[in-house]
Amino acid sequence: MTSDIEKLPLAASCDILVCGGGTAGIVAAIAAARAGADVLVVEGLGQLGGTQSAGWVTPMMPNKILTESLTHGINDDILRRAALYDPPPTDLSGDLLWFNPVTLALVLDDLLAEAGGRVLFHTHISDAIVEGGALSGIVIENKSGRQRIAAKITLDCTGDADVAFRAGVPCVSGDPEDGHNQPMSLRFALAGVDQERAAVFLADELGMNCYARPPLFEIGAGEAKNTPLGPLICTAIADGVLAEDDLGYLQFFSMLGRPGELAFNCPRISGLSATDAGDLSKAQTIGRQKIRRISKFFKSYVRGFENSYIGTIAPMVGIRESRRIVGDYTLTEEDYLTEARFPDAVARNSYPIDIHSTKVKGGLVMKHLPPGHYHEIPYRCLLPTGIENLLVAGRCLSATFAAQAAVRIQQNCRALGEAAGLAAVLALEGNVTPRHIDTNELRRRLNSQGAQI
């Protein structure tokens, strides 16, 4: 530790420090706190849940073999608790993947408090403290000033590998062919929608692909201009309502507990980096401009949206992919396609390789496993090379660009968070670093808590 950092006030000390209270981080914190560890979460926003709550990325994408979910454990606890707030319309397990971002944040507050974890909101990470090849804490910035936090083990669940990067861990980013990241999306919700009339118009009259009908309502298209909605989009462009690239990718979903609202998984914003502050600022501004135009299009041209208005614009831009650590093992596209199994597996995935691309016709690259098939994700993908006492969980795990495109979904991030939280506890119990825990015991402990890996 440098003398300058030593002089900083000590804001807190803990057994396990979780950096980022988002999809992976909150589950990691709950898992570790339930196991008896002193856990502190550092979160830049004022709520837990990350992209799920502040990014309005709803619903969760399915991860299953046939009808059986591949993600259990704390994921199931969250689904059940959220359903108490916003009951699904049927008892089908898949309906639990639909959620209300606002009440999900409340559920996560409750679960962390019940587990005994602490959280420090509105706090940003500015540096990593490395001593003798091991991470011993971080430097933070918040309303109290510049301080440090000391931790025995730190979990980087920032999504962008912010701690690992600052600790000197090698990282990669983007498509290896051109270095470009997957596009961002600034999610928003339209309220005041007559979903039944909209479904009749879009699905029955126009013939749009409607994957679910109200009250669970979903429509999606890789390139909206190539769908039956295309003529209306072209008219709106000619009328000056839409810009040419406002509605390429189009997808919207209803939400449990929010009748008359639809959450839009668009607009896409390409060519910007999630790890550049200027680019992130541009993404928010460009996204809001596009949202205003898209809202006007639906209100003016699409039946069922006549009384609609912008109900929410997500305060957090949705990031599909940014930095990825170089870990003890790098998950590959071949691992996905060959349905790889690992002795230290901590999660199972069947979700397709899902790359949003401006280079291909239709805007999407999708590669699916056959129905009923899956691959595994090894614990070693969470271990950054060259440093001890640091674990990384979530979409910034060690994986190639294509492999990350399959495992980045929320259910996998929750599973990886749970594995990282318990691995940190095992390391403390055994007085070893996370790299040297018994992964058989980790898997046994996960399964004893319902993970089913």
mmCIF file with all atom_site columns, N, CA and C in Angstrom, residues 150-212:
data_model
loop_
_atom_site.group_PDB
_atom_site.id
_atom_site.type_symbol
_atom_site.label_atom_id
_atom_site.label_alt_id
_atom_site.label_comp_id
_atom_site.label_asym_id
_atom_site.label_entity_id
_atom_site.label_seq_id
_atom_site.pdbx_PDB_ins_code
_atom_site.Cartn_x
_atom_site.Cartn_y
_atom_site.Cartn_z
_atom_site.occupancy
_atom_site.B_iso_or_equiv
_atom_site.pdbx_formal_charge
_atom_site.auth_seq_id
_atom_site.auth_comp_id
_atom_site.auth_asym_id
_atom_site.auth_atom_id
_atom_site.pdbx_PDB_model_num
ATOM 1   N N  . ALA A 1 150 ? -11.045 -1.787  3.692   1.00 0.00 ? 150 ALA A N  1
ATOM 2   C CA . ALA A 1 150 ? -10.174 -2.959  3.814   1.00 0.00 ? 150 ALA A CA 1
ATOM 3   C C  . ALA A 1 150 ? -11.032 -4.214  3.811   1.00 0.00 ? 150 ALA A C  1
ATOM 4   N N  . ALA A 1 151 ? -10.595 -5.222  3.077   1.00 0.00 ? 151 ALA A N  1
ATOM 5   C CA . ALA A 1 151 ? -11.363 -6.469  2.983   1.00 0.00 ? 151 ALA A CA 1
ATOM 6   C C  . ALA A 1 151 ? -10.412 -7.652  2.862   1.00 0.00 ? 151 ALA A C  1
ATOM 7   N N  . LYS A 1 152 ? -10.814 -8.763  3.459   1.00 0.00 ? 152 LYS A N  1
ATOM 8   C CA . LYS A 1 152 ? -10.019 -9.981  3.323   1.00 0.00 ? 152 LYS A CA 1
ATOM 9   C C  . LYS A 1 152 ? -10.136 -10.554 1.908   1.00 0.00 ? 152 LYS A C  1
ATOM 10  N N  . ILE A 1 153 ? -11.350 -10.525 1.370   1.00 0.00 ? 153 ILE A N  1
ATOM 11  C CA . ILE A 1 153 ? -11.590 -10.992 -0.002  1.00 0.00 ? 153 ILE A CA 1
ATOM 12  C C  . ILE A 1 153 ? -12.544 -10.017 -0.670  1.00 0.00 ? 153 ILE A C  1
ATOM 13  N N  . THR A 1 154 ? -12.264 -9.696  -1.929  1.00 0.00 ? 154 THR A N  1
ATOM 14  C CA . THR A 1 154 ? -13.093 -8.760  -2.683  1.00 0.00 ? 154 THR A CA 1
ATOM 15  C C  . THR A 1 154 ? -13.701 -9.462  -3.889  1.00 0.00 ? 154 THR A C  1
ATOM 16  N N  . LEU A 1 155 ? -14.960 -9.167  -4.146  1.00 0.00 ? 155 LEU A N  1
ATOM 17  C CA . LEU A 1 155 ? -15.667 -9.694  -5.315  1.00 0.00 ? 155 LEU A CA 1
ATOM 18  C C  . LEU A 1 155 ? -15.967 -8.537  -6.257  1.00 0.00 ? 155 LEU A C  1
ATOM 19  N N  . ASP A 1 156 ? -15.440 -8.625  -7.467  1.00 0.00 ? 156 ASP A N  1
ATOM 20  C CA . ASP A 1 156 ? -15.709 -7.618  -8.485  1.00 0.00 ? 156 ASP A CA 1
ATOM 21  C C  . ASP A 1 156 ? -16.951 -8.036  -9.250  1.00 0.00 ? 156 ASP A C  1
ATOM 22  N N  . CYS A 1 157 ? -18.053 -7.379  -8.960  1.00 0.00 ? 157 CYS A N  1
ATOM 23  C CA . CYS A 1 157 ? -19.331 -7.635  -9.634  1.00 0.00 ? 157 CYS A CA 1
ATOM 24  C C  . CYS A 1 157 ? -19.822 -6.355  -10.295 1.00 0.00 ? 157 CYS A C  1
ATOM 25  N N  . THR A 1 158 ? -18.875 -5.569  -10.793 1.00 0.00 ? 158 THR A N  1
ATOM 26  C CA . THR A 1 158 ? -19.203 -4.267  -11.377 1.00 0.00 ? 158 THR A CA 1
ATOM 27  C C  . THR A 1 158 ? -19.760 -4.384  -12.791 1.00 0.00 ? 158 THR A C  1
ATOM 28  N N  . GLY A 1 159 ? -19.638 -5.549  -13.417 1.00 0.00 ? 159 GLY A N  1
ATOM 29  C CA . GLY A 1 159 ? -20.073 -5.717  -14.795 1.00 0.00 ? 159 GLY A CA 1
ATOM 30  C C  . GLY A 1 159 ? -19.019 -5.313  -15.802 1.00 0.00 ? 159 GLY A C  1
ATOM 31  N N  . ASP A 1 160 ? -18.196 -4.344  -15.459 1.00 0.00 ? 160 ASP A N  1
ATOM 32  C CA . ASP A 1 160 ? -17.146 -3.844  -16.346 1.00 0.00 ? 160 ASP A CA 1
ATOM 33  C C  . ASP A 1 160 ? -15.741 -4.172  -15.840 1.00 0.00 ? 160 ASP A C  1
ATOM 34  N N  . ALA A 1 161 ? -15.647 -5.069  -14.858 1.00 0.00 ? 161 ALA A N  1
ATOM 35  C CA . ALA A 1 161 ? -14.355 -5.471  -14.282 1.00 0.00 ? 161 ALA A CA 1
ATOM 36  C C  . ALA A 1 161 ? -13.570 -4.264  -13.781 1.00 0.00 ? 161 ALA A C  1
ATOM 37  N N  . ASP A 1 162 ? -14.258 -3.308  -13.169 1.00 0.00 ? 162 ASP A N  1
ATOM 38  C CA . ASP A 1 162 ? -13.610 -2.066  -12.752 1.00 0.00 ? 162 ASP A CA 1
ATOM 39  C C  . ASP A 1 162 ? -12.518 -2.296  -11.711 1.00 0.00 ? 162 ASP A C  1
ATOM 40  N N  . VAL A 1 163 ? -12.774 -3.171  -10.745 1.00 0.00 ? 163 VAL A N  1
ATOM 41  C CA . VAL A 1 163 ? -11.779 -3.423  -9.707  1.00 0.00 ? 163 VAL A CA 1
ATOM 42  C C  . VAL A 1 163 ? -10.607 -4.203  -10.284 1.00 0.00 ? 163 VAL A C  1
ATOM 43  N N  . ALA A 1 164 ? -10.911 -5.262  -11.008 1.00 0.00 ? 164 ALA A N  1
ATOM 44  C CA . ALA A 1 164 ? -9.851  -6.081  -11.593 1.00 0.00 ? 164 ALA A CA 1
ATOM 45  C C  . ALA A 1 164 ? -8.952  -5.242  -12.495 1.00 0.00 ? 164 ALA A C  1
ATOM 46  N N  . PHE A 1 165 ? -9.553  -4.412  -13.318 1.00 0.00 ? 165 PHE A N  1
ATOM 47  C CA . PHE A 1 165 ? -8.785  -3.558  -14.232 1.00 0.00 ? 165 PHE A CA 1
ATOM 48  C C  . PHE A 1 165 ? -7.862  -2.632  -13.457 1.00 0.00 ? 165 PHE A C  1
ATOM 49  N N  . ARG A 1 166 ? -8.371  -2.026  -12.387 1.00 0.00 ? 166 ARG A N  1
ATOM 50  C CA . ARG A 1 166 ? -7.558  -1.114  -11.591 1.00 0.00 ? 166 ARG A CA 1
ATOM 51  C C  . ARG A 1 166 ? -6.496  -1.845  -10.791 1.00 0.00 ? 166 ARG A C  1
ATOM 52  N N  . ALA A 1 167 ? -6.706  -3.136  -10.573 1.00 0.00 ? 167 ALA A N  1
ATOM 53  C CA . ALA A 1 167 ? -5.713  -3.937  -9.858  1.00 0.00 ? 167 ALA A CA 1
ATOM 54  C C  . ALA A 1 167 ? -4.643  -4.494  -10.791 1.00 0.00 ? 167 ALA A C  1
ATOM 55  N N  . GLY A 1 168 ? -4.733  -4.179  -12.086 1.00 0.00 ? 168 GLY A N  1
ATOM 56  C CA . GLY A 1 168 ? -3.725  -4.629  -13.030 1.00 0.00 ? 168 GLY A CA 1
ATOM 57  C C  . GLY A 1 168 ? -4.007  -5.956  -13.690 1.00 0.00 ? 168 GLY A C  1
ATOM 58  N N  . VAL A 1 169 ? -5.211  -6.489  -13.500 1.00 0.00 ? 169 VAL A N  1
ATOM 59  C CA . VAL A 1 169 ? -5.571  -7.756  -14.140 1.00 0.00 ? 169 VAL A CA 1
ATOM 60  C C  . VAL A 1 169 ? -5.700  -7.527  -15.643 1.00 0.00 ? 169 VAL A C  1
ATOM 61  N N  . PRO A 1 170 ? -5.111  -8.387  -16.478 1.00 0.00 ? 170 PRO A N  1
ATOM 62  C CA . PRO A 1 170 ? -5.302  -8.232  -17.925 1.00 0.00 ? 170 PRO A CA 1
ATOM 63  C C  . PRO A 1 170 ? -6.768  -8.419  -18.297 1.00 0.00 ? 170 PRO A C  1
ATOM 64  N N  . CYS A 1 171 ? -7.255  -7.536  -19.177 1.00 0.00 ? 171 CYS A N  1
ATOM 65  C CA . CYS A 1 171 ? -8.649  -7.575  -19.612 1.00 0.00 ? 171 CYS A CA 1
ATOM 66  C C  . CYS A 1 171 ? -8.708  -7.452  -21.131 1.00 0.00 ? 171 CYS A C  1
ATOM 67  N N  . VAL A 1 172 ? -9.782  -7.951  -21.694 1.00 0.00 ? 172 VAL A N  1
ATOM 68  C CA . VAL A 1 172 ? -10.045 -7.809  -23.119 1.00 0.00 ? 172 VAL A CA 1
ATOM 69  C C  . VAL A 1 172 ? -11.436 -7.216  -23.276 1.00 0.00 ? 172 VAL A C  1
ATOM 70  N N  . SER A 1 173 ? -11.706 -6.722  -24.493 1.00 0.00 ? 173 SER A N  1
ATOM 71  C CA . SER A 1 173 ? -13.003 -6.094  -24.711 1.00 0.00 ? 173 SER A CA 1
ATOM 72  C C  . SER A 1 173 ? -13.332 -6.128  -26.194 1.00 0.00 ? 173 SER A C  1
ATOM 73  N N  . GLY A 1 174 ? -14.588 -6.412  -26.507 1.00 0.00 ? 174 GLY A N  1
ATOM 74  C CA . GLY A 1 174 ? -15.062 -6.302  -27.869 1.00 0.00 ? 174 GLY A CA 1
ATOM 75  C C  . GLY A 1 174 ? -14.810 -7.516  -28.742 1.00 0.00 ? 174 GLY A C  1
ATOM 76  N N  . ASP A 1 175 ? -15.330 -7.426  -29.947 1.00 0.00 ? 175 ASP A N  1
ATOM 77  C CA . ASP A 1 175 ? -15.182 -8.448  -30.969 1.00 0.00 ? 175 ASP A CA 1
ATOM 78  C C  . ASP A 1 175 ? -13.723 -8.492  -31.422 1.00 0.00 ? 175 ASP A C  1
ATOM 79  N N  . PRO A 1 176 ? -13.077 -9.658  -31.401 1.00 0.00 ? 176 PRO A N  1
ATOM 80  C CA . PRO A 1 176 ? -11.664 -9.709  -31.796 1.00 0.00 ? 176 PRO A CA 1
ATOM 81  C C  . PRO A 1 176 ? -11.418 -9.299  -33.240 1.00 0.00 ? 176 PRO A C  1
ATOM 82  N N  . GLU A 1 177 ? -12.458 -9.335  -34.074 1.00 0.00 ? 177 GLU A N  1
ATOM 83  C CA . GLU A 1 177 ? -12.277 -8.958  -35.476 1.00 0.00 ? 177 GLU A CA 1
ATOM 84  C C  . GLU A 1 177 ? -12.104 -7.453  -35.654 1.00 0.00 ? 177 GLU A C  1
ATOM 85  N N  . ASP A 1 178 ? -12.837 -6.663  -34.871 1.00 0.00 ? 178 ASP A N  1
ATOM 86  C CA . ASP A 1 178 ? -12.768 -5.216  -35.070 1.00 0.00 ? 178 ASP A CA 1
ATOM 87  C C  . ASP A 1 178 ? -12.700 -4.421  -33.767 1.00 0.00 ? 178 ASP A C  1
ATOM 88  N N  . GLY A 1 179 ? -12.750 -5.107  -32.627 1.00 0.00 ? 179 GLY A N  1
ATOM 89  C CA . GLY A 1 179 ? -12.676 -4.422  -31.345 1.00 0.00 ? 179 GLY A CA 1
ATOM 90  C C  . GLY A 1 179 ? -13.959 -3.778  -30.885 1.00 0.00 ? 179 GLY A C  1
ATOM 91  N N  . HIS A 1 180 ? -15.014 -3.834  -31.712 1.00 0.00 ? 180 HIS A N  1
ATOM 92  C CA . HIS A 1 180 ? -16.272 -3.190  -31.345 1.00 0.00 ? 180 HIS A CA 1
ATOM 93  C C  . HIS A 1 180 ? -17.021 -4.001  -30.293 1.00 0.00 ? 180 HIS A C  1
ATOM 94  N N  . ASN A 1 181 ? -17.634 -3.279  -29.367 1.00 0.00 ? 181 ASN A N  1
ATOM 95  C CA . ASN A 1 181 ? -18.488 -3.914  -28.368 1.00 0.00 ? 181 ASN A CA 1
ATOM 96  C C  . ASN A 1 181 ? -19.891 -4.114  -28.929 1.00 0.00 ? 181 ASN A C  1
ATOM 97  N N  . GLN A 1 182 ? -20.635 -5.016  -28.308 1.00 0.00 ? 182 GLN A N  1
ATOM 98  C CA . GLN A 1 182 ? -22.043 -5.116  -28.652 1.00 0.00 ? 182 GLN A CA 1
ATOM 99  C C  . GLN A 1 182 ? -22.731 -3.779  -28.342 1.00 0.00 ? 182 GLN A C  1
ATOM 100 N N  . PRO A 1 183 ? -23.776 -3.437  -29.103 1.00 0.00 ? 183 PRO A N  1
ATOM 101 C CA . PRO A 1 183 ? -24.462 -2.162  -28.860 1.00 0.00 ? 183 PRO A CA 1
ATOM 102 C C  . PRO A 1 183 ? -25.062 -2.106  -27.453 1.00 0.00 ? 183 PRO A C  1
ATOM 103 N N  . MET A 1 184 ? -25.160 -0.896  -26.937 1.00 0.00 ? 184 MET A N  1
ATOM 104 C CA . MET A 1 184 ? -25.900 -0.663  -25.703 1.00 0.00 ? 184 MET A CA 1
ATOM 105 C C  . MET A 1 184 ? -27.373 -0.479  -26.052 1.00 0.00 ? 184 MET A C  1
ATOM 106 N N  . SER A 1 185 ? -28.221 -0.541  -25.043 1.00 0.00 ? 185 SER A N  1
ATOM 107 C CA . SER A 1 185 ? -29.632 -0.180  -25.203 1.00 0.00 ? 185 SER A CA 1
ATOM 108 C C  . SER A 1 185 ? -30.059 0.638   -23.994 1.00 0.00 ? 185 SER A C  1
ATOM 109 N N  . LEU A 1 186 ? -30.744 1.730   -24.249 1.00 0.00 ? 186 LEU A N  1
ATOM 110 C CA . LEU A 1 186 ? -31.335 2.497   -23.158 1.00 0.00 ? 186 LEU A CA 1
ATOM 111 C C  . LEU A 1 186 ? -32.798 2.096   -23.082 1.00 0.00 ? 186 LEU A C  1
ATOM 112 N N  . ARG A 1 187 ? -33.126 1.345   -22.061 1.00 0.00 ? 187 ARG A N  1
ATOM 113 C CA . ARG A 1 187 ? -34.488 0.816   -21.945 1.00 0.00 ? 187 ARG A CA 1
ATOM 114 C C  . ARG A 1 187 ? -35.446 1.919   -21.466 1.00 0.00 ? 187 ARG A C  1
ATOM 115 N N  . PHE A 1 188 ? -36.701 1.754   -21.814 1.00 0.00 ? 188 PHE A N  1
ATOM 116 C CA . PHE A 1 188 ? -37.729 2.684   -21.363 1.00 0.00 ? 188 PHE A CA 1
ATOM 117 C C  . PHE A 1 188 ? -39.058 1.949   -21.335 1.00 0.00 ? 188 PHE A C  1
ATOM 118 N N  . ALA A 1 189 ? -40.045 2.560   -20.712 1.00 0.00 ? 189 ALA A N  1
ATOM 119 C CA . ALA A 1 189 ? -41.387 1.983   -20.661 1.00 0.00 ? 189 ALA A CA 1
ATOM 120 C C  . ALA A 1 189 ? -42.393 2.997   -21.162 1.00 0.00 ? 189 ALA A C  1
ATOM 121 N N  . LEU A 1 190 ? -43.325 2.517   -21.990 1.00 0.00 ? 190 LEU A N  1
ATOM 122 C CA . LEU A 1 190 ? -44.487 3.315   -22.367 1.00 0.00 ? 190 LEU A CA 1
ATOM 123 C C  . LEU A 1 190 ? -45.661 2.917   -21.480 1.00 0.00 ? 190 LEU A C  1
ATOM 124 N N  . ALA A 1 191 ? -46.294 3.901   -20.886 1.00 0.00 ? 191 ALA A N  1
ATOM 125 C CA . ALA A 1 191 ? -47.483 3.679   -20.059 1.00 0.00 ? 191 ALA A CA 1
ATOM 126 C C  . ALA A 1 191 ? -48.723 4.135   -20.837 1.00 0.00 ? 191 ALA A C  1
ATOM 127 N N  . GLY A 1 192 ? -49.884 3.775   -20.305 1.00 0.00 ? 192 GLY A N  1
ATOM 128 C CA . GLY A 1 192 ? -51.129 4.156   -20.948 1.00 0.00 ? 192 GLY A CA 1
ATOM 129 C C  . GLY A 1 192 ? -51.434 3.385   -22.221 1.00 0.00 ? 192 GLY A C  1
ATOM 130 N N  . VAL A 1 193 ? -50.908 2.160   -22.325 1.00 0.00 ? 193 VAL A N  1
ATOM 131 C CA . VAL A 1 193 ? -51.091 1.339   -23.519 1.00 0.00 ? 193 VAL A CA 1
ATOM 132 C C  . VAL A 1 193 ? -52.281 0.402   -23.334 1.00 0.00 ? 193 VAL A C  1
ATOM 133 N N  . ASP A 1 194 ? -53.133 0.337   -24.323 1.00 0.00 ? 194 ASP A N  1
ATOM 134 C CA . ASP A 1 194 ? -54.199 -0.671  -24.357 1.00 0.00 ? 194 ASP A CA 1
ATOM 135 C C  . ASP A 1 194 ? -53.586 -1.922  -24.991 1.00 0.00 ? 194 ASP A C  1
ATOM 136 N N  . GLN A 1 195 ? -53.114 -2.828  -24.151 1.00 0.00 ? 195 GLN A N  1
ATOM 137 C CA . GLN A 1 195 ? -52.347 -3.958  -24.653 1.00 0.00 ? 195 GLN A CA 1
ATOM 138 C C  . GLN A 1 195 ? -53.187 -4.895  -25.517 1.00 0.00 ? 195 GLN A C  1
ATOM 139 N N  . GLU A 1 196 ? -54.451 -5.075  -25.182 1.00 0.00 ? 196 GLU A N  1
ATOM 140 C CA . GLU A 1 196 ? -55.307 -5.961  -25.974 1.00 0.00 ? 196 GLU A CA 1
ATOM 141 C C  . GLU A 1 196 ? -55.487 -5.419  -27.390 1.00 0.00 ? 196 GLU A C  1
ATOM 142 N N  . ARG A 1 197 ? -55.790 -4.117  -27.508 1.00 0.00 ? 197 ARG A N  1
ATOM 143 C CA . ARG A 1 197 ? -55.942 -3.521  -28.830 1.00 0.00 ? 197 ARG A CA 1
ATOM 144 C C  . ARG A 1 197 ? -54.626 -3.550  -29.597 1.00 0.00 ? 197 ARG A C  1
ATOM 145 N N  . ALA A 1 198 ? -53.517 -3.297  -28.893 1.00 0.00 ? 198 ALA A N  1
ATOM 146 C CA . ALA A 1 198 ? -52.205 -3.316  -29.548 1.00 0.00 ? 198 ALA A CA 1
ATOM 147 C C  . ALA A 1 198 ? -51.884 -4.710  -30.065 1.00 0.00 ? 198 ALA A C  1
ATOM 148 N N  . ALA A 1 199 ? -52.217 -5.742  -29.278 1.00 0.00 ? 199 ALA A N  1
ATOM 149 C CA . ALA A 1 199 ? -51.935 -7.118  -29.697 1.00 0.00 ? 199 ALA A CA 1
ATOM 150 C C  . ALA A 1 199 ? -52.762 -7.503  -30.916 1.00 0.00 ? 199 ALA A C  1
ATOM 151 N N  . VAL A 1 200 ? -54.027 -7.108  -30.923 1.00 0.00 ? 200 VAL A N  1
ATOM 152 C CA . VAL A 1 200 ? -54.887 -7.412  -32.075 1.00 0.00 ? 200 VAL A CA 1
ATOM 153 C C  . VAL A 1 200 ? -54.342 -6.736  -33.329 1.00 0.00 ? 200 VAL A C  1
ATOM 154 N N  . PHE A 1 201 ? -53.961 -5.473  -33.213 1.00 0.00 ? 201 PHE A N  1
ATOM 155 C CA . PHE A 1 201 ? -53.456 -4.742  -34.370 1.00 0.00 ? 201 PHE A CA 1
ATOM 156 C C  . PHE A 1 201 ? -52.121 -5.307  -34.854 1.00 0.00 ? 201 PHE A C  1
ATOM 157 N N  . LEU A 1 202 ? -51.167 -5.456  -33.940 1.00 0.00 ? 202 LEU A N  1
ATOM 158 C CA . LEU A 1 202 ? -49.822 -5.867  -34.344 1.00 0.00 ? 202 LEU A CA 1
ATOM 159 C C  . LEU A 1 202 ? -49.770 -7.335  -34.759 1.00 0.00 ? 202 LEU A C  1
ATOM 160 N N  . ALA A 1 203 ? -50.360 -8.206  -33.967 1.00 0.00 ? 203 ALA A N  1
ATOM 161 C CA . ALA A 1 203 ? -50.243 -9.644  -34.226 1.00 0.00 ? 203 ALA A CA 1
ATOM 162 C C  . ALA A 1 203 ? -51.276 -10.145 -35.231 1.00 0.00 ? 203 ALA A C  1
ATOM 163 N N  . ASP A 1 204 ? -52.537 -9.780  -35.019 1.00 0.00 ? 204 ASP A N  1
ATOM 164 C CA . ASP A 1 204 ? -53.613 -10.337 -35.852 1.00 0.00 ? 204 ASP A CA 1
ATOM 165 C C  . ASP A 1 204 ? -53.747 -9.614  -37.192 1.00 0.00 ? 204 ASP A C  1
ATOM 166 N N  . GLU A 1 205 ? -53.727 -8.303  -37.157 1.00 0.00 ? 205 GLU A N  1
ATOM 167 C CA . GLU A 1 205 ? -53.943 -7.548  -38.386 1.00 0.00 ? 205 GLU A CA 1
ATOM 168 C C  . GLU A 1 205 ? -52.663 -7.388  -39.210 1.00 0.00 ? 205 GLU A C  1
ATOM 169 N N  . LEU A 1 206 ? -51.554 -7.028  -38.550 1.00 0.00 ? 206 LEU A N  1
ATOM 170 C CA . LEU A 1 206 ? -50.303 -6.855  -39.289 1.00 0.00 ? 206 LEU A CA 1
ATOM 171 C C  . LEU A 1 206 ? -49.541 -8.166  -39.467 1.00 0.00 ? 206 LEU A C  1
ATOM 172 N N  . GLY A 1 207 ? -49.713 -9.110  -38.532 1.00 0.00 ? 207 GLY A N  1
ATOM 173 C CA . GLY A 1 207 ? -48.987 -10.368 -38.611 1.00 0.00 ? 207 GLY A CA 1
ATOM 174 C C  . GLY A 1 207 ? -47.587 -10.320 -38.022 1.00 0.00 ? 207 GLY A C  1
ATOM 175 N N  . MET A 1 208 ? -47.338 -9.409  -37.082 1.00 0.00 ? 208 MET A N  1
ATOM 176 C CA . MET A 1 208 ? -46.047 -9.361  -36.384 1.00 0.00 ? 208 MET A CA 1
ATOM 177 C C  . MET A 1 208 ? -45.849 -10.624 -35.552 1.00 0.00 ? 208 MET A C  1
ATOM 178 N N  . ASN A 1 209 ? -44.589 -11.011 -35.344 1.00 0.00 ? 209 ASN A N  1
ATOM 179 C CA . ASN A 1 209 ? -44.279 -12.130 -34.458 1.00 0.00 ? 209 ASN A CA 1
ATOM 180 C C  . ASN A 1 209 ? -44.616 -11.740 -33.023 1.00 0.00 ? 209 ASN A C  1
ATOM 181 N N  . CYS A 1 210 ? -45.621 -12.378 -32.467 1.00 0.00 ? 210 CYS A N  1
ATOM 182 C CA . CYS A 1 210 ? -46.062 -12.104 -31.107 1.00 0.00 ? 210 CYS A CA 1
ATOM 183 C C  . CYS A 1 210 ? -45.761 -13.348 -30.279 1.00 0.00 ? 210 CYS A C  1
ATOM 184 N N  . TYR A 1 211 ? -44.763 -13.246 -29.405 1.00 0.00 ? 211 TYR A N  1
ATOM 185 C CA . TYR A 1 211 ? -44.290 -14.419 -28.670 1.00 0.00 ? 211 TYR A CA 1
ATOM 186 C C  . TYR A 1 211 ? -45.113 -14.703 -27.422 1.00 0.00 ? 211 TYR A C  1
ATOM 187 N N  . ALA A 1 212 ? -45.870 -13.718 -26.981 1.00 0.00 ? 212 ALA A N  1
ATOM 188 C CA . ALA A 1 212 ? -46.780 -13.901 -25.840 1.00 0.00 ? 212 ALA A CA 1
ATOM 189 C C  . ALA A 1 212 ? -47.875 -12.857 -25.954 1.00 0.00 ? 212 ALA A C  1
#
